[in-house]
Amino acid sequence: TLDAVYEIERASVILSLDADFLSTMPGHLVYARQFAKRREPGNMNRLYVVEPSPSNAGACADHRLALADGDVELFVREIAFRLGIPVEGGNAFGSDDFVDALVEDLRDAGSSALVIAGANQSQVVHALAHEINARLGSLGTTVRMIESVEPEPMIQADSIRDLIDDLEANDVDSLLMLGGNPVHTVPAGLRF
């Protein structure tokens, strides 16, 4: 299993797909420092954030689009389609100023563009984010792939979905949560 490591300071255009890389993702302290370094006049990057819930990344965004959790996949399919990636359902989101400006900025940035998918997003969103980064030439520039540092790597969003299914089926006798409150952090669309 491979993990993505982002080179935020090398990115001139960043698209965050429900990814709060400034405060909740692994490596967020380094990412926040790199992001701040690129916000100085004359060297400023541009940040687009698409998210279902407000985040620190969204608060710092130059352009923010609030979408329902399930619509993030539809959105990224549209972006991929417009960048020439063959994708099913790619022309369903529609055109608006946000999408038009984003696609133009990603094309112009090329290998200095960066697309980051958040942990709560589907495998499709992650795969398309990776495909977009590959299409733009960002792999090796703004994205490095390394061997996973997790001893038992798993998709966290799938794990919480499994827990929710077990809770709904009354298959959980006791549940102990340390260091977090999923009522406040799990996307509303997951029915926690």
mmCIF file of C-alpha atoms in Angstrom:
data_model
loop_
_atom_site.group_PDB
_atom_site.id
_atom_site.type_symbol
_atom_site.label_atom_id
_atom_site.label_comp_id
_atom_site.label_asym_id
_atom_site.label_seq_id
_atom_site.Cartn_x
_atom_site.Cartn_y
_atom_site.Cartn_z
ATOM 1 C CA THR A 1 0.000 0.000 0.000
ATOM 2 C CA LEU A 2 1.239 3.473 -0.865
ATOM 3 C CA ASP A 3 0.587 6.764 0.897
ATOM 4 C CA ALA A 4 0.665 10.175 -0.730
ATOM 5 C CA VAL A 5 2.939 12.848 0.698
ATOM 6 C CA TYR A 6 2.159 16.337 -0.541
ATOM 7 C CA GLU A 7 4.692 19.027 -1.397
ATOM 8 C CA ILE A 8 2.417 21.986 -0.648
ATOM 9 C CA GLU A 9 5.157 24.592 -1.075
ATOM 10 C CA ARG A 10 5.721 23.425 -4.674
ATOM 11 C CA ALA A 11 2.020 23.743 -5.569
ATOM 12 C CA SER A 12 0.817 26.876 -7.302
ATOM 13 C CA VAL A 13 -2.812 25.660 -7.477
ATOM 14 C CA ILE A 14 -4.330 23.339 -4.855
ATOM 15 C CA LEU A 15 -7.733 21.633 -5.018
ATOM 16 C CA SER A 16 -8.871 20.208 -1.699
ATOM 17 C CA LEU A 17 -11.711 17.702 -1.990
ATOM 18 C CA ASP A 18 -12.983 17.652 1.603
ATOM 19 C CA ALA A 19 -9.355 17.411 2.765
ATOM 20 C CA ASP A 20 -8.440 19.635 5.699
ATOM 21 C CA PHE A 21 -4.705 19.331 5.088
ATOM 22 C CA LEU A 22 -4.091 22.334 7.376
ATOM 23 C CA SER A 23 -5.382 20.809 10.618
ATOM 24 C CA THR A 24 -6.572 17.199 10.537
ATOM 25 C CA MET A 25 -4.627 15.136 8.000
ATOM 26 C CA PRO A 26 -1.449 13.289 8.914
ATOM 27 C CA GLY A 27 1.413 15.710 8.315
ATOM 28 C CA HIS A 28 -0.815 18.755 8.752
ATOM 29 C CA LEU A 29 1.788 20.729 10.732
ATOM 30 C CA VAL A 30 4.298 20.475 7.887
ATOM 31 C CA TYR A 31 1.574 21.170 5.330
ATOM 32 C CA ALA A 32 0.390 24.259 7.239
ATOM 33 C CA ARG A 33 3.935 25.629 7.388
ATOM 34 C CA GLN A 34 4.497 24.970 3.681
ATOM 35 C CA PHE A 35 1.148 26.550 2.820
ATOM 36 C CA ALA A 36 1.930 29.670 4.877
ATOM 37 C CA LYS A 37 5.295 29.968 3.147
ATOM 38 C CA ARG A 38 3.532 30.152 -0.230
ATOM 39 C CA ARG A 39 1.059 32.839 0.904
ATOM 40 C CA GLU A 40 3.653 35.598 0.797
ATOM 41 C CA PRO A 41 3.164 38.267 -1.895
ATOM 42 C CA GLY A 42 4.927 37.460 -5.138
ATOM 43 C CA ASN A 43 4.942 33.713 -4.498
ATOM 44 C CA MET A 44 1.299 33.097 -3.602
ATOM 45 C CA ASN A 45 -0.500 29.874 -4.461
ATOM 46 C CA ARG A 46 -4.234 29.572 -5.067
ATOM 47 C CA LEU A 47 -6.437 27.300 -2.947
ATOM 48 C CA TYR A 48 -9.773 25.874 -4.064
ATOM 49 C CA VAL A 49 -11.748 23.940 -1.438
ATOM 50 C CA VAL A 50 -14.809 21.786 -2.083
ATOM 51 C CA GLU A 51 -16.295 20.480 1.162
ATOM 52 C CA PRO A 52 -19.543 19.500 2.883
ATOM 53 C CA SER A 53 -18.570 21.011 6.269
ATOM 54 C CA PRO A 54 -16.515 24.098 7.169
ATOM 55 C CA SER A 55 -12.828 23.435 7.845
ATOM 56 C CA ASN A 56 -9.610 25.345 8.419
ATOM 57 C CA ALA A 57 -8.609 24.725 4.807
ATOM 58 C CA GLY A 58 -11.964 26.131 3.716
ATOM 59 C CA ALA A 59 -11.456 29.196 5.902
ATOM 60 C CA CYS A 60 -8.113 29.850 4.169
ATOM 61 C CA ALA A 61 -9.436 29.161 0.670
ATOM 62 C CA ASP A 62 -9.305 31.685 -2.098
ATOM 63 C CA HIS A 63 -12.346 29.926 -3.560
ATOM 64 C CA ARG A 64 -14.657 27.672 -1.543
ATOM 65 C CA LEU A 65 -17.626 25.619 -2.730
ATOM 66 C CA ALA A 66 -19.956 24.002 -0.198
ATOM 67 C CA LEU A 67 -21.412 20.748 -1.513
ATOM 68 C CA ALA A 68 -23.311 17.883 0.063
ATOM 69 C CA ASP A 69 -21.006 14.995 0.930
ATOM 70 C CA GLY A 70 -22.366 12.828 -1.885
ATOM 71 C CA ASP A 71 -21.914 15.575 -4.485
ATOM 72 C CA VAL A 72 -18.125 15.768 -4.076
ATOM 73 C CA GLU A 73 -17.769 12.656 -6.239
ATOM 74 C CA LEU A 74 -20.005 14.154 -8.924
ATOM 75 C CA PHE A 75 -17.889 17.326 -8.804
ATOM 76 C CA VAL A 76 -14.541 15.539 -9.175
ATOM 77 C CA ARG A 77 -15.947 13.445 -12.039
ATOM 78 C CA GLU A 78 -16.725 16.738 -13.831
ATOM 79 C CA ILE A 79 -13.201 18.080 -13.233
ATOM 80 C CA ALA A 80 -11.616 14.840 -14.468
ATOM 81 C CA PHE A 81 -13.859 14.808 -17.548
ATOM 82 C CA ARG A 82 -12.903 18.382 -18.426
ATOM 83 C CA LEU A 83 -9.219 17.532 -18.081
ATOM 84 C CA GLY A 84 -9.619 14.793 -20.698
ATOM 85 C CA ILE A 85 -9.817 11.798 -18.388
ATOM 86 C CA PRO A 86 -12.409 9.291 -19.624
ATOM 87 C CA VAL A 87 -14.825 8.965 -16.718
ATOM 88 C CA GLU A 88 -18.398 7.722 -16.457
ATOM 89 C CA GLY A 89 -20.887 10.445 -15.514
ATOM 90 C CA GLY A 90 -18.281 13.098 -16.213
ATOM 91 C CA ASN A 91 -20.523 15.737 -17.681
ATOM 92 C CA ALA A 92 -23.298 15.594 -15.075
ATOM 93 C CA PHE A 93 -22.223 18.334 -12.645
ATOM 94 C CA GLY A 94 -22.649 21.112 -15.143
ATOM 95 C CA SER A 95 -20.827 24.319 -15.831
ATOM 96 C CA ASP A 96 -20.456 27.279 -13.547
ATOM 97 C CA ASP A 97 -17.852 29.979 -12.907
ATOM 98 C CA PHE A 98 -16.191 28.007 -10.085
ATOM 99 C CA VAL A 99 -15.693 24.888 -12.235
ATOM 100 C CA ASP A 100 -14.565 26.881 -15.279
ATOM 101 C CA ALA A 101 -11.964 28.884 -13.307
ATOM 102 C CA LEU A 102 -10.702 25.801 -11.464
ATOM 103 C CA VAL A 103 -10.183 23.724 -14.610
ATOM 104 C CA GLU A 104 -8.366 26.608 -16.303
ATOM 105 C CA ASP A 105 -6.115 27.121 -13.255
ATOM 106 C CA LEU A 106 -5.314 23.394 -13.007
ATOM 107 C CA ARG A 107 -4.428 23.246 -16.716
ATOM 108 C CA ASP A 108 -2.263 26.364 -16.471
ATOM 109 C CA ALA A 109 -0.463 25.067 -13.367
ATOM 110 C CA GLY A 110 0.276 21.662 -14.912
ATOM 111 C CA SER A 111 2.841 19.809 -12.808
ATOM 112 C CA SER A 112 2.656 22.453 -10.071
ATOM 113 C CA ALA A 113 -1.027 21.678 -9.495
ATOM 114 C CA LEU A 114 -2.126 19.487 -6.585
ATOM 115 C CA VAL A 115 -5.399 17.666 -5.899
ATOM 116 C CA ILE A 116 -5.947 16.244 -2.404
ATOM 117 C CA ALA A 117 -8.850 13.964 -1.459
ATOM 118 C CA GLY A 118 -10.014 13.820 2.166
ATOM 119 C CA ALA A 119 -10.188 10.649 4.241
ATOM 120 C CA ASN A 120 -13.990 10.747 4.382
ATOM 121 C CA GLN A 121 -14.364 10.653 0.619
ATOM 122 C CA SER A 122 -15.037 7.543 -1.457
ATOM 123 C CA GLN A 123 -12.463 5.390 -3.206
ATOM 124 C CA VAL A 124 -13.685 6.873 -6.484
ATOM 125 C CA VAL A 125 -12.842 10.409 -5.313
ATOM 126 C CA HIS A 126 -9.375 9.251 -4.223
ATOM 127 C CA ALA A 127 -8.774 7.403 -7.501
ATOM 128 C CA LEU A 128 -9.866 10.395 -9.576
ATOM 129 C CA ALA A 129 -7.739 12.787 -7.505
ATOM 130 C CA HIS A 130 -4.747 10.532 -8.155
ATOM 131 C CA GLU A 131 -5.620 10.302 -11.863
ATOM 132 C CA ILE A 132 -5.920 14.094 -12.129
ATOM 133 C CA ASN A 133 -2.541 14.538 -10.428
ATOM 134 C CA ALA A 134 -1.036 12.013 -12.870
ATOM 135 C CA ARG A 135 -2.653 13.701 -15.887
ATOM 136 C CA LEU A 136 -1.322 17.109 -14.841
ATOM 137 C CA GLY A 137 2.192 15.732 -14.266
ATOM 138 C CA SER A 138 2.115 16.406 -10.513
ATOM 139 C CA LEU A 139 3.402 12.971 -9.469
ATOM 140 C CA GLY A 140 6.980 13.489 -8.394
ATOM 141 C CA THR A 141 6.517 17.253 -8.189
ATOM 142 C CA THR A 142 3.713 18.100 -5.758
ATOM 143 C CA VAL A 143 2.850 14.490 -4.839
ATOM 144 C CA ARG A 144 5.240 11.754 -3.733
ATOM 145 C CA MET A 145 4.095 8.191 -3.175
ATOM 146 C CA ILE A 146 5.764 6.299 -0.297
ATOM 147 C CA GLU A 147 5.306 2.907 1.326
ATOM 148 C CA SER A 148 2.527 3.090 3.917
ATOM 149 C CA VAL A 149 3.655 3.912 7.439
ATOM 150 C CA GLU A 150 0.509 2.338 8.960
ATOM 151 C CA PRO A 151 1.084 -1.178 10.304
ATOM 152 C CA GLU A 152 -2.404 -2.228 9.148
ATOM 153 C CA PRO A 153 -3.478 0.257 6.480
ATOM 154 C CA MET A 154 -7.223 0.693 6.022
ATOM 155 C CA ILE A 155 -9.573 3.176 4.483
ATOM 156 C CA GLN A 156 -10.820 5.114 7.496
ATOM 157 C CA ALA A 157 -14.107 6.113 5.867
ATOM 158 C CA ASP A 158 -14.908 2.440 5.206
ATOM 159 C CA SER A 159 -14.077 1.588 8.817
ATOM 160 C CA ILE A 160 -16.529 4.180 10.203
ATOM 161 C CA ARG A 161 -19.175 3.005 7.713
ATOM 162 C CA ASP A 162 -18.709 -0.576 9.006
ATOM 163 C CA LEU A 163 -19.088 0.660 12.601
ATOM 164 C CA ILE A 164 -22.297 2.524 11.705
ATOM 165 C CA ASP A 165 -23.691 -0.600 10.032
ATOM 166 C CA ASP A 166 -22.837 -2.655 13.141
ATOM 167 C CA LEU A 167 -24.471 -0.052 15.413
ATOM 168 C CA GLU A 168 -27.645 -0.015 13.309
ATOM 169 C CA ALA A 169 -27.784 -3.830 13.383
ATOM 170 C CA ASN A 170 -27.386 -3.792 17.203
ATOM 171 C CA ASP A 171 -24.165 -5.816 16.874
ATOM 172 C CA VAL A 172 -22.213 -3.564 19.278
ATOM 173 C CA ASP A 173 -22.421 -4.254 23.011
ATOM 174 C CA SER A 174 -19.949 -1.585 24.161
ATOM 175 C CA LEU A 175 -18.200 1.212 22.348
ATOM 176 C CA LEU A 176 -15.353 3.212 23.845
ATOM 177 C CA MET A 177 -14.113 6.314 22.014
ATOM 178 C CA LEU A 178 -10.905 8.036 23.040
ATOM 179 C CA GLY A 179 -9.627 11.349 21.706
ATOM 180 C CA GLY A 180 -12.512 12.261 19.444
ATOM 181 C CA ASN A 181 -16.217 12.774 19.073
ATOM 182 C CA PRO A 182 -17.559 11.259 15.842
ATOM 183 C CA VAL A 183 -20.894 13.020 16.329
ATOM 184 C CA HIS A 184 -19.031 16.229 15.465
ATOM 185 C CA THR A 185 -16.414 14.884 13.021
ATOM 186 C CA VAL A 186 -18.133 12.227 10.905
ATOM 187 C CA PRO A 187 -19.836 13.688 7.798
ATOM 188 C CA ALA A 188 -23.581 14.063 8.287
ATOM 189 C CA GLY A 189 -24.307 11.835 5.296
ATOM 190 C CA LEU A 190 -22.979 8.806 7.204
ATOM 191 C CA ARG A 191 -25.830 8.886 9.790
ATOM 192 C CA PHE A 192 -23.626 8.449 12.888
#
